[in-house]
């Protein structure tokens, strides 16, 4: 199994709790939607461990070196709540979790060596997304339905958020504009944050400026946006909606650069490669697709059998040859970094 995990370039978590790569890394005899993978993050900067957070609060650690789960734990959850986010601040130091609750929202910070949280923050109702700033790992962003973007400092969890976005101005009838943050990303080498909403909007916020409202607003299509991801460079953003439309937007001019074709269901997750101009997408049609951002053509697709809400690239040694086996009766392979498909992969 250790050799199997090294073949994978993309890892995904399914609705029934399965970790997918080129192979399934879970026991498929006992599946439950309570085990739906809600969170899939790297446990360290070396990318040797994957952390999985399930809907029921269970947490697992998957070792890429051993090709198996090495640790299993559980987060105590109250009735009608599910794990929404799980982020590691520093190894052996602080960690964070966000529990999705029907009535209220809790953001907890604790040490790995302790079972009790060090601090607890009420972030408001209906939080849909929690993201960590990769450059400043002590900064965490949250947002949701009628719950605007907020950025928290884990070094001072008891303090108010360091940035709290203000809603858009009222419309021409002086009615309040609805807000629904569906996904968040920190723009590299800047203080800006980009969000997509359930009202087909893309907003750019600048916490370093005195303006709390978005400094730029864009729209794409007529359907709710569900996911976004930033390609290398930070000058564009890839967004997807509930109709299966994926587009590349220019963050400088606010224009649509192009649309990626081939999707047939609502987009659940988008993940751009950290160094190559390609993006992985998965959604309700149960296919993992790899598109090129240069010519916007479909490079590869894999049938997953289950819808996957999370996807992550394996970034270690990205220019080297890592392989992804296609889940079909025929053995096709994708060589990462080349974008070519070989029928007979190396042994």
mmCIF file with all atom_site columns, N, CA and C in Angstrom, residues 149-220:
data_model
loop_
_atom_site.group_PDB
_atom_site.id
_atom_site.type_symbol
_atom_site.label_atom_id
_atom_site.label_alt_id
_atom_site.label_comp_id
_atom_site.label_asym_id
_atom_site.label_entity_id
_atom_site.label_seq_id
_atom_site.pdbx_PDB_ins_code
_atom_site.Cartn_x
_atom_site.Cartn_y
_atom_site.Cartn_z
_atom_site.occupancy
_atom_site.B_iso_or_equiv
_atom_site.pdbx_formal_charge
_atom_site.auth_seq_id
_atom_site.auth_comp_id
_atom_site.auth_asym_id
_atom_site.auth_atom_id
_atom_site.pdbx_PDB_model_num
ATOM 1   N N  . UNK A 1 149 ? -17.265 37.875 5.414   1.00 0.00 ? 149 UNK A N  1
ATOM 2   C CA . UNK A 1 149 ? -15.877 37.449 5.600   1.00 0.00 ? 149 UNK A CA 1
ATOM 3   C C  . UNK A 1 149 ? -15.302 38.018 6.888   1.00 0.00 ? 149 UNK A C  1
ATOM 4   N N  . UNK A 1 150 ? -14.676 37.147 7.676   1.00 0.00 ? 150 UNK A N  1
ATOM 5   C CA . UNK A 1 150 ? -13.978 37.546 8.895   1.00 0.00 ? 150 UNK A CA 1
ATOM 6   C C  . UNK A 1 150 ? -12.618 36.862 8.912   1.00 0.00 ? 150 UNK A C  1
ATOM 7   N N  . UNK A 1 151 ? -11.606 37.581 9.343   1.00 0.00 ? 151 UNK A N  1
ATOM 8   C CA . UNK A 1 151 ? -10.257 37.035 9.465   1.00 0.00 ? 151 UNK A CA 1
ATOM 9   C C  . UNK A 1 151 ? -9.870  37.069 10.934  1.00 0.00 ? 151 UNK A C  1
ATOM 10  N N  . UNK A 1 152 ? -9.467  35.911 11.456  1.00 0.00 ? 152 UNK A N  1
ATOM 11  C CA . UNK A 1 152 ? -9.144  35.756 12.869  1.00 0.00 ? 152 UNK A CA 1
ATOM 12  C C  . UNK A 1 152 ? -7.651  35.517 13.038  1.00 0.00 ? 152 UNK A C  1
ATOM 13  N N  . UNK A 1 153 ? -7.130  35.950 14.187  1.00 0.00 ? 153 UNK A N  1
ATOM 14  C CA . UNK A 1 153 ? -5.728  35.747 14.539  1.00 0.00 ? 153 UNK A CA 1
ATOM 15  C C  . UNK A 1 153 ? -5.664  34.680 15.624  1.00 0.00 ? 153 UNK A C  1
ATOM 16  N N  . UNK A 1 154 ? -5.050  33.526 15.313  1.00 0.00 ? 154 UNK A N  1
ATOM 17  C CA . UNK A 1 154 ? -4.980  32.435 16.277  1.00 0.00 ? 154 UNK A CA 1
ATOM 18  C C  . UNK A 1 154 ? -4.069  32.745 17.451  1.00 0.00 ? 154 UNK A C  1
ATOM 19  N N  . UNK A 1 155 ? -3.178  33.729 17.294  1.00 0.00 ? 155 UNK A N  1
ATOM 20  C CA . UNK A 1 155 ? -2.337  34.114 18.422  1.00 0.00 ? 155 UNK A CA 1
ATOM 21  C C  . UNK A 1 155 ? -3.144  34.857 19.480  1.00 0.00 ? 155 UNK A C  1
ATOM 22  N N  . UNK A 1 156 ? -4.251  35.450 19.064  1.00 0.00 ? 156 UNK A N  1
ATOM 23  C CA . UNK A 1 156 ? -5.145  36.152 19.998  1.00 0.00 ? 156 UNK A CA 1
ATOM 24  C C  . UNK A 1 156 ? -6.579  35.715 19.718  1.00 0.00 ? 156 UNK A C  1
ATOM 25  N N  . UNK A 1 157 ? -6.911  34.460 20.021  1.00 0.00 ? 157 UNK A N  1
ATOM 26  C CA . UNK A 1 157 ? -8.236  33.942 19.660  1.00 0.00 ? 157 UNK A CA 1
ATOM 27  C C  . UNK A 1 157 ? -9.382  34.578 20.425  1.00 0.00 ? 157 UNK A C  1
ATOM 28  N N  . UNK A 1 158 ? -9.090  35.198 21.575  1.00 0.00 ? 158 UNK A N  1
ATOM 29  C CA . UNK A 1 158 ? -10.159 35.809 22.357  1.00 0.00 ? 158 UNK A CA 1
ATOM 30  C C  . UNK A 1 158 ? -10.511 37.211 21.873  1.00 0.00 ? 158 UNK A C  1
ATOM 31  N N  . UNK A 1 159 ? -9.676  37.773 21.006  1.00 0.00 ? 159 UNK A N  1
ATOM 32  C CA . UNK A 1 159 ? -9.938  39.110 20.479  1.00 0.00 ? 159 UNK A CA 1
ATOM 33  C C  . UNK A 1 159 ? -10.932 39.054 19.327  1.00 0.00 ? 159 UNK A C  1
ATOM 34  N N  . UNK A 1 160 ? -11.558 40.187 19.003  1.00 0.00 ? 160 UNK A N  1
ATOM 35  C CA . UNK A 1 160 ? -12.435 40.240 17.827  1.00 0.00 ? 160 UNK A CA 1
ATOM 36  C C  . UNK A 1 160 ? -11.636 39.970 16.560  1.00 0.00 ? 160 UNK A C  1
ATOM 37  N N  . UNK A 1 161 ? -12.301 39.685 15.451  1.00 0.00 ? 161 UNK A N  1
ATOM 38  C CA . UNK A 1 161 ? -11.567 39.429 14.201  1.00 0.00 ? 161 UNK A CA 1
ATOM 39  C C  . UNK A 1 161 ? -10.741 40.636 13.787  1.00 0.00 ? 161 UNK A C  1
ATOM 40  N N  . UNK A 1 162 ? -9.569  40.363 13.208  1.00 0.00 ? 162 UNK A N  1
ATOM 41  C CA . UNK A 1 162 ? -8.692  41.453 12.765  1.00 0.00 ? 162 UNK A CA 1
ATOM 42  C C  . UNK A 1 162 ? -9.283  42.157 11.547  1.00 0.00 ? 162 UNK A C  1
ATOM 43  N N  . UNK A 1 163 ? -10.175 41.480 10.839  1.00 0.00 ? 163 UNK A N  1
ATOM 44  C CA . UNK A 1 163 ? -10.867 42.107 9.712   1.00 0.00 ? 163 UNK A CA 1
ATOM 45  C C  . UNK A 1 163 ? -12.270 41.526 9.619   1.00 0.00 ? 163 UNK A C  1
ATOM 46  N N  . UNK A 1 164 ? -13.233 42.402 9.485   1.00 0.00 ? 164 UNK A N  1
ATOM 47  C CA . UNK A 1 164 ? -14.626 41.995 9.322   1.00 0.00 ? 164 UNK A CA 1
ATOM 48  C C  . UNK A 1 164 ? -15.205 42.761 8.140   1.00 0.00 ? 164 UNK A C  1
ATOM 49  N N  . UNK A 1 165 ? -15.526 42.045 7.076   1.00 0.00 ? 165 UNK A N  1
ATOM 50  C CA . UNK A 1 165 ? -16.000 42.692 5.852   1.00 0.00 ? 165 UNK A CA 1
ATOM 51  C C  . UNK A 1 165 ? -17.385 43.294 6.052   1.00 0.00 ? 165 UNK A C  1
ATOM 52  N N  . UNK A 1 166 ? -17.602 44.378 5.351   1.00 0.00 ? 166 UNK A N  1
ATOM 53  C CA . UNK A 1 166 ? -18.891 45.049 5.374   1.00 0.00 ? 166 UNK A CA 1
ATOM 54  C C  . UNK A 1 166 ? -19.689 44.650 4.142   1.00 0.00 ? 166 UNK A C  1
ATOM 55  N N  . UNK A 1 167 ? -20.998 44.545 4.309   1.00 0.00 ? 167 UNK A N  1
ATOM 56  C CA . UNK A 1 167 ? -21.848 44.130 3.200   1.00 0.00 ? 167 UNK A CA 1
ATOM 57  C C  . UNK A 1 167 ? -21.865 45.190 2.103   1.00 0.00 ? 167 UNK A C  1
ATOM 58  N N  . UNK A 1 168 ? -22.274 44.774 0.910   1.00 0.00 ? 168 UNK A N  1
ATOM 59  C CA . UNK A 1 168 ? -22.403 45.707 -0.203  1.00 0.00 ? 168 UNK A CA 1
ATOM 60  C C  . UNK A 1 168 ? -23.440 46.777 0.103   1.00 0.00 ? 168 UNK A C  1
ATOM 61  N N  . UNK A 1 169 ? -23.359 47.867 -0.611  1.00 0.00 ? 169 UNK A N  1
ATOM 62  C CA . UNK A 1 169 ? -24.339 48.932 -0.432  1.00 0.00 ? 169 UNK A CA 1
ATOM 63  C C  . UNK A 1 169 ? -25.731 48.444 -0.813  1.00 0.00 ? 169 UNK A C  1
ATOM 64  N N  . UNK A 1 170 ? -26.743 49.060 -0.212  1.00 0.00 ? 170 UNK A N  1
ATOM 65  C CA . UNK A 1 170 ? -28.120 48.696 -0.532  1.00 0.00 ? 170 UNK A CA 1
ATOM 66  C C  . UNK A 1 170 ? -28.403 48.922 -2.011  1.00 0.00 ? 170 UNK A C  1
ATOM 67  N N  . UNK A 1 171 ? -29.359 48.160 -2.540  1.00 0.00 ? 171 UNK A N  1
ATOM 68  C CA . UNK A 1 171 ? -29.687 48.296 -3.955  1.00 0.00 ? 171 UNK A CA 1
ATOM 69  C C  . UNK A 1 171 ? -30.481 49.576 -4.205  1.00 0.00 ? 171 UNK A C  1
ATOM 70  N N  . UNK A 1 172 ? -30.929 49.747 -5.453  1.00 0.00 ? 172 UNK A N  1
ATOM 71  C CA . UNK A 1 172 ? -31.596 51.003 -5.824  1.00 0.00 ? 172 UNK A CA 1
ATOM 72  C C  . UNK A 1 172 ? -32.952 51.165 -5.152  1.00 0.00 ? 172 UNK A C  1
ATOM 73  N N  . UNK A 1 173 ? -33.479 50.098 -4.532  1.00 0.00 ? 173 UNK A N  1
ATOM 74  C CA . UNK A 1 173 ? -34.713 50.193 -3.752  1.00 0.00 ? 173 UNK A CA 1
ATOM 75  C C  . UNK A 1 173 ? -34.429 50.362 -2.262  1.00 0.00 ? 173 UNK A C  1
ATOM 76  N N  . UNK A 1 174 ? -33.153 50.609 -1.918  1.00 0.00 ? 174 UNK A N  1
ATOM 77  C CA . UNK A 1 174 ? -32.727 50.739 -0.526  1.00 0.00 ? 174 UNK A CA 1
ATOM 78  C C  . UNK A 1 174 ? -32.984 49.462 0.275   1.00 0.00 ? 174 UNK A C  1
ATOM 79  N N  . UNK A 1 175 ? -32.913 48.330 -0.399  1.00 0.00 ? 175 UNK A N  1
ATOM 80  C CA . UNK A 1 175 ? -33.060 47.042 0.266   1.00 0.00 ? 175 UNK A CA 1
ATOM 81  C C  . UNK A 1 175 ? -31.685 46.435 0.519   1.00 0.00 ? 175 UNK A C  1
ATOM 82  N N  . UNK A 1 176 ? -31.571 45.717 1.618   1.00 0.00 ? 176 UNK A N  1
ATOM 83  C CA . UNK A 1 176 ? -30.304 45.096 1.978   1.00 0.00 ? 176 UNK A CA 1
ATOM 84  C C  . UNK A 1 176 ? -29.924 44.030 0.965   1.00 0.00 ? 176 UNK A C  1
ATOM 85  N N  . UNK A 1 177 ? -28.654 44.015 0.559   1.00 0.00 ? 177 UNK A N  1
ATOM 86  C CA . UNK A 1 177 ? -28.149 43.014 -0.374  1.00 0.00 ? 177 UNK A CA 1
ATOM 87  C C  . UNK A 1 177 ? -27.835 41.725 0.392   1.00 0.00 ? 177 UNK A C  1
ATOM 88  N N  . UNK A 1 178 ? -28.306 40.621 -0.127  1.00 0.00 ? 178 UNK A N  1
ATOM 89  C CA . UNK A 1 178 ? -28.017 39.331 0.504   1.00 0.00 ? 178 UNK A CA 1
ATOM 90  C C  . UNK A 1 178 ? -26.553 38.960 0.286   1.00 0.00 ? 178 UNK A C  1
ATOM 91  N N  . UNK A 1 179 ? -25.960 38.268 1.256   1.00 0.00 ? 179 UNK A N  1
ATOM 92  C CA . UNK A 1 179 ? -24.570 37.828 1.143   1.00 0.00 ? 179 UNK A CA 1
ATOM 93  C C  . UNK A 1 179 ? -24.463 36.365 1.557   1.00 0.00 ? 179 UNK A C  1
ATOM 94  N N  . UNK A 1 180 ? -23.589 35.657 0.841   1.00 0.00 ? 180 UNK A N  1
ATOM 95  C CA . UNK A 1 180 ? -23.410 34.230 1.106   1.00 0.00 ? 180 UNK A CA 1
ATOM 96  C C  . UNK A 1 180 ? -22.029 33.831 0.612   1.00 0.00 ? 180 UNK A C  1
ATOM 97  N N  . UNK A 1 181 ? -21.060 33.807 1.497   1.00 0.00 ? 181 UNK A N  1
ATOM 98  C CA . UNK A 1 181 ? -19.686 33.432 1.159   1.00 0.00 ? 181 UNK A CA 1
ATOM 99  C C  . UNK A 1 181 ? -19.618 31.915 1.041   1.00 0.00 ? 181 UNK A C  1
ATOM 100 N N  . UNK A 1 182 ? -19.248 31.418 -0.147  1.00 0.00 ? 182 UNK A N  1
ATOM 101 C CA . UNK A 1 182 ? -19.173 29.976 -0.384  1.00 0.00 ? 182 UNK A CA 1
ATOM 102 C C  . UNK A 1 182 ? -17.744 29.450 -0.360  1.00 0.00 ? 182 UNK A C  1
ATOM 103 N N  . UNK A 1 183 ? -16.766 30.256 -0.752  1.00 0.00 ? 183 UNK A N  1
ATOM 104 C CA . UNK A 1 183 ? -15.375 29.811 -0.722  1.00 0.00 ? 183 UNK A CA 1
ATOM 105 C C  . UNK A 1 183 ? -14.466 31.025 -0.583  1.00 0.00 ? 183 UNK A C  1
ATOM 106 N N  . UNK A 1 184 ? -13.252 30.782 -0.059  1.00 0.00 ? 184 UNK A N  1
ATOM 107 C CA . UNK A 1 184 ? -12.314 31.854 0.277   1.00 0.00 ? 184 UNK A CA 1
ATOM 108 C C  . UNK A 1 184 ? -10.919 31.429 -0.151  1.00 0.00 ? 184 UNK A C  1
ATOM 109 N N  . UNK A 1 185 ? -10.110 32.401 -0.579  1.00 0.00 ? 185 UNK A N  1
ATOM 110 C CA . UNK A 1 185 ? -8.698  32.139 -0.886  1.00 0.00 ? 185 UNK A CA 1
ATOM 111 C C  . UNK A 1 185 ? -7.896  33.399 -0.622  1.00 0.00 ? 185 UNK A C  1
ATOM 112 N N  . UNK A 1 186 ? -6.688  33.221 -0.087  1.00 0.00 ? 186 UNK A N  1
ATOM 113 C CA . UNK A 1 186 ? -5.769  34.331 0.152   1.00 0.00 ? 186 UNK A CA 1
ATOM 114 C C  . UNK A 1 186 ? -4.878  34.502 -1.073  1.00 0.00 ? 186 UNK A C  1
ATOM 115 N N  . UNK A 1 187 ? -4.843  35.715 -1.621  1.00 0.00 ? 187 UNK A N  1
ATOM 116 C CA . UNK A 1 187 ? -4.014  35.997 -2.784  1.00 0.00 ? 187 UNK A CA 1
ATOM 117 C C  . UNK A 1 187 ? -2.557  36.056 -2.334  1.00 0.00 ? 187 UNK A C  1
ATOM 118 N N  . UNK A 1 188 ? -1.665  35.282 -2.947  1.00 0.00 ? 188 UNK A N  1
ATOM 119 C CA . UNK A 1 188 ? -0.266  35.251 -2.498  1.00 0.00 ? 188 UNK A CA 1
ATOM 120 C C  . UNK A 1 188 ? 0.430   36.584 -2.704  1.00 0.00 ? 188 UNK A C  1
ATOM 121 N N  . UNK A 1 189 ? 1.402   36.848 -1.823  1.00 0.00 ? 189 UNK A N  1
ATOM 122 C CA . UNK A 1 189 ? 2.243   38.049 -1.881  1.00 0.00 ? 189 UNK A CA 1
ATOM 123 C C  . UNK A 1 189 ? 1.417   39.335 -1.797  1.00 0.00 ? 189 UNK A C  1
ATOM 124 N N  . UNK A 1 190 ? 0.324   39.283 -1.060  1.00 0.00 ? 190 UNK A N  1
ATOM 125 C CA . UNK A 1 190 ? -0.494  40.474 -0.832  1.00 0.00 ? 190 UNK A CA 1
ATOM 126 C C  . UNK A 1 190 ? -1.369  40.216 0.384   1.00 0.00 ? 190 UNK A C  1
ATOM 127 N N  . UNK A 1 191 ? -2.058  41.256 0.820   1.00 0.00 ? 191 UNK A N  1
ATOM 128 C CA . UNK A 1 191 ? -2.974  41.136 1.941   1.00 0.00 ? 191 UNK A CA 1
ATOM 129 C C  . UNK A 1 191 ? -4.400  40.848 1.484   1.00 0.00 ? 191 UNK A C  1
ATOM 130 N N  . UNK A 1 192 ? -4.615  40.761 0.186   1.00 0.00 ? 192 UNK A N  1
ATOM 131 C CA . UNK A 1 192 ? -5.975  40.663 -0.345  1.00 0.00 ? 192 UNK A CA 1
ATOM 132 C C  . UNK A 1 192 ? -6.526  39.245 -0.218  1.00 0.00 ? 192 UNK A C  1
ATOM 133 N N  . UNK A 1 193 ? -7.853  39.203 -0.140  1.00 0.00 ? 193 UNK A N  1
ATOM 134 C CA . UNK A 1 193 ? -8.586  37.944 -0.026  1.00 0.00 ? 193 UNK A CA 1
ATOM 135 C C  . UNK A 1 193 ? -9.684  37.943 -1.080  1.00 0.00 ? 193 UNK A C  1
ATOM 136 N N  . UNK A 1 194 ? -9.837  36.830 -1.776  1.00 0.00 ? 194 UNK A N  1
ATOM 137 C CA . UNK A 1 194 ? -10.882 36.706 -2.790  1.00 0.00 ? 194 UNK A CA 1
ATOM 138 C C  . UNK A 1 194 ? -11.919 35.702 -2.300  1.00 0.00 ? 194 UNK A C  1
ATOM 139 N N  . UNK A 1 195 ? -13.192 36.019 -2.522  1.00 0.00 ? 195 UNK A N  1
ATOM 140 C CA . UNK A 1 195 ? -14.293 35.148 -2.126  1.00 0.00 ? 195 UNK A CA 1
ATOM 141 C C  . UNK A 1 195 ? -15.256 34.988 -3.293  1.00 0.00 ? 195 UNK A C  1
ATOM 142 N N  . UNK A 1 196 ? -15.977 33.876 -3.300  1.00 0.00 ? 196 UNK A N  1
ATOM 143 C CA . UNK A 1 196 ? -17.086 33.701 -4.237  1.00 0.00 ? 196 UNK A CA 1
ATOM 144 C C  . UNK A 1 196 ? -18.353 33.491 -3.424  1.00 0.00 ? 196 UNK A C  1
ATOM 145 N N  . UNK A 1 197 ? -19.486 33.878 -3.977  1.00 0.00 ? 197 UNK A N  1
ATOM 146 C CA . UNK A 1 197 ? -20.732 33.893 -3.227  1.00 0.00 ? 197 UNK A CA 1
ATOM 147 C C  . UNK A 1 197 ? -21.783 33.010 -3.886  1.00 0.00 ? 197 UNK A C  1
ATOM 148 N N  . UNK A 1 198 ? -22.828 32.747 -3.130  1.00 0.00 ? 198 UNK A N  1
ATOM 149 C CA . UNK A 1 198 ? -23.959 32.004 -3.654  1.00 0.00 ? 198 UNK A CA 1
ATOM 150 C C  . UNK A 1 198 ? -24.838 32.816 -4.567  1.00 0.00 ? 198 UNK A C  1
ATOM 151 N N  . UNK A 1 199 ? -24.442 34.047 -4.846  1.00 0.00 ? 199 UNK A N  1
ATOM 152 C CA . UNK A 1 199 ? -25.200 34.924 -5.746  1.00 0.00 ? 199 UNK A CA 1
ATOM 153 C C  . UNK A 1 199 ? -24.341 35.291 -6.951  1.00 0.00 ? 199 UNK A C  1
ATOM 154 N N  . UNK A 1 200 ? -23.568 34.320 -7.435  1.00 0.00 ? 200 UNK A N  1
ATOM 155 C CA . UNK A 1 200 ? -22.688 34.384 -8.622  1.00 0.00 ? 200 UNK A CA 1
ATOM 156 C C  . UNK A 1 200 ? -21.801 35.620 -8.643  1.00 0.00 ? 200 UNK A C  1
ATOM 157 N N  . UNK A 1 201 ? -21.254 35.992 -7.472  1.00 0.00 ? 201 UNK A N  1
ATOM 158 C CA . UNK A 1 201 ? -20.353 37.137 -7.373  1.00 0.00 ? 201 UNK A CA 1
ATOM 159 C C  . UNK A 1 201 ? -18.964 36.678 -6.927  1.00 0.00 ? 201 UNK A C  1
ATOM 160 N N  . UNK A 1 202 ? -17.956 37.415 -7.354  1.00 0.00 ? 202 UNK A N  1
ATOM 161 C CA . UNK A 1 202 ? -16.583 37.237 -6.881  1.00 0.00 ? 202 UNK A CA 1
ATOM 162 C C  . UNK A 1 202 ? -16.120 38.566 -6.314  1.00 0.00 ? 202 UNK A C  1
ATOM 163 N N  . UNK A 1 203 ? -15.709 38.566 -5.052  1.00 0.00 ? 203 UNK A N  1
ATOM 164 C CA . UNK A 1 203 ? -15.302 39.793 -4.365  1.00 0.00 ? 203 UNK A CA 1
ATOM 165 C C  . UNK A 1 203 ? -13.834 39.718 -3.978  1.00 0.00 ? 203 UNK A C  1
ATOM 166 N N  . UNK A 1 204 ? -13.165 40.854 -4.046  1.00 0.00 ? 204 UNK A N  1
ATOM 167 C CA . UNK A 1 204 ? -11.795 40.988 -3.557  1.00 0.00 ? 204 UNK A CA 1
ATOM 168 C C  . UNK A 1 204 ? -11.812 41.969 -2.393  1.00 0.00 ? 204 UNK A C  1
ATOM 169 N N  . UNK A 1 205 ? -11.326 41.521 -1.241  1.00 0.00 ? 205 UNK A N  1
ATOM 170 C CA . UNK A 1 205 ? -11.236 42.360 -0.048  1.00 0.00 ? 205 UNK A CA 1
ATOM 171 C C  . UNK A 1 205 ? -9.769  42.665 0.230   1.00 0.00 ? 205 UNK A C  1
ATOM 172 N N  . UNK A 1 206 ? -9.517  43.863 0.714   1.00 0.00 ? 206 UNK A N  1
ATOM 173 C CA . UNK A 1 206 ? -8.159  44.285 1.057   1.00 0.00 ? 206 UNK A CA 1
ATOM 174 C C  . UNK A 1 206 ? -8.134  44.717 2.520   1.00 0.00 ? 206 UNK A C  1
ATOM 175 N N  . UNK A 1 207 ? -7.757  43.817 3.442   1.00 0.00 ? 207 UNK A N  1
ATOM 176 C CA . UNK A 1 207 ? -7.720  44.190 4.862   1.00 0.00 ? 207 UNK A CA 1
ATOM 177 C C  . UNK A 1 207 ? -6.726  45.295 5.181   1.00 0.00 ? 207 UNK A C  1
ATOM 178 N N  . UNK A 1 208 ? -5.725  45.520 4.320   1.00 0.00 ? 208 UNK A N  1
ATOM 179 C CA . UNK A 1 208 ? -4.735  46.563 4.586   1.00 0.00 ? 208 UNK A CA 1
ATOM 180 C C  . UNK A 1 208 ? -5.270  47.961 4.292   1.00 0.00 ? 208 UNK A C  1
ATOM 181 N N  . UNK A 1 209 ? -6.389  48.067 3.606   1.00 0.00 ? 209 UNK A N  1
ATOM 182 C CA . UNK A 1 209 ? -6.978  49.371 3.291   1.00 0.00 ? 209 UNK A CA 1
ATOM 183 C C  . UNK A 1 209 ? -8.080  49.682 4.297   1.00 0.00 ? 209 UNK A C  1
ATOM 184 N N  . UNK A 1 210 ? -8.425  50.953 4.453   1.00 0.00 ? 210 UNK A N  1
ATOM 185 C CA . UNK A 1 210 ? -9.505  51.300 5.386   1.00 0.00 ? 210 UNK A CA 1
ATOM 186 C C  . UNK A 1 210 ? -10.881 50.879 4.894   1.00 0.00 ? 210 UNK A C  1
ATOM 187 N N  . UNK A 1 211 ? -10.994 50.492 3.636   1.00 0.00 ? 211 UNK A N  1
ATOM 188 C CA . UNK A 1 211 ? -12.289 50.111 3.072   1.00 0.00 ? 211 UNK A CA 1
ATOM 189 C C  . UNK A 1 211 ? -12.633 48.680 3.463   1.00 0.00 ? 211 UNK A C  1
ATOM 190 N N  . UNK A 1 212 ? -13.776 48.507 4.098   1.00 0.00 ? 212 UNK A N  1
ATOM 191 C CA . UNK A 1 212 ? -14.209 47.184 4.528   1.00 0.00 ? 212 UNK A CA 1
ATOM 192 C C  . UNK A 1 212 ? -15.087 46.498 3.490   1.00 0.00 ? 212 UNK A C  1
ATOM 193 N N  . UNK A 1 213 ? -15.643 47.275 2.579   1.00 0.00 ? 213 UNK A N  1
ATOM 194 C CA . UNK A 1 213 ? -16.402 46.674 1.483   1.00 0.00 ? 213 UNK A CA 1
ATOM 195 C C  . UNK A 1 213 ? -15.432 46.152 0.420   1.00 0.00 ? 213 UNK A C  1
ATOM 196 N N  . UNK A 1 214 ? -15.897 45.288 -0.481  1.00 0.00 ? 214 UNK A N  1
ATOM 197 C CA . UNK A 1 214 ? -14.999 44.758 -1.519  1.00 0.00 ? 214 UNK A CA 1
ATOM 198 C C  . UNK A 1 214 ? -14.393 45.869 -2.363  1.00 0.00 ? 214 UNK A C  1
ATOM 199 N N  . UNK A 1 215 ? -13.100 45.743 -2.660  1.00 0.00 ? 215 UNK A N  1
ATOM 200 C CA . UNK A 1 215 ? -12.431 46.721 -3.521  1.00 0.00 ? 215 UNK A CA 1
ATOM 201 C C  . UNK A 1 215 ? -12.679 46.406 -4.988  1.00 0.00 ? 215 UNK A C  1
ATOM 202 N N  . UNK A 1 216 ? -13.130 45.182 -5.284  1.00 0.00 ? 216 UNK A N  1
ATOM 203 C CA . UNK A 1 216 ? -13.495 44.816 -6.653  1.00 0.00 ? 216 UNK A CA 1
ATOM 204 C C  . UNK A 1 216 ? -14.621 43.795 -6.591  1.00 0.00 ? 216 UNK A C  1
ATOM 205 N N  . UNK A 1 217 ? -15.559 43.911 -7.517  1.00 0.00 ? 217 UNK A N  1
ATOM 206 C CA . UNK A 1 217 ? -16.688 42.987 -7.588  1.00 0.00 ? 217 UNK A CA 1
ATOM 207 C C  . UNK A 1 217 ? -16.855 42.512 -9.024  1.00 0.00 ? 217 UNK A C  1
ATOM 208 N N  . UNK A 1 218 ? -16.969 41.202 -9.192  1.00 0.00 ? 218 UNK A N  1
ATOM 209 C CA . UNK A 1 218 ? -17.187 40.599 -10.503 1.00 0.00 ? 218 UNK A CA 1
ATOM 210 C C  . UNK A 1 218 ? -18.359 39.638 -10.411 1.00 0.00 ? 218 UNK A C  1
ATOM 211 N N  . UNK A 1 219 ? -18.926 39.314 -11.560 1.00 0.00 ? 219 UNK A N  1
ATOM 212 C CA . UNK A 1 219 ? -20.005 38.342 -11.633 1.00 0.00 ? 219 UNK A CA 1
ATOM 213 C C  . UNK A 1 219 ? -19.715 37.342 -12.738 1.00 0.00 ? 219 UNK A C  1
ATOM 214 N N  . UNK A 1 220 ? -20.180 36.110 -12.514 1.00 0.00 ? 220 UNK A N  1
ATOM 215 C CA . UNK A 1 220 ? -20.047 35.073 -13.536 1.00 0.00 ? 220 UNK A CA 1
ATOM 216 C C  . UNK A 1 220 ? -21.321 34.243 -13.565 1.00 0.00 ? 220 UNK A C  1
#
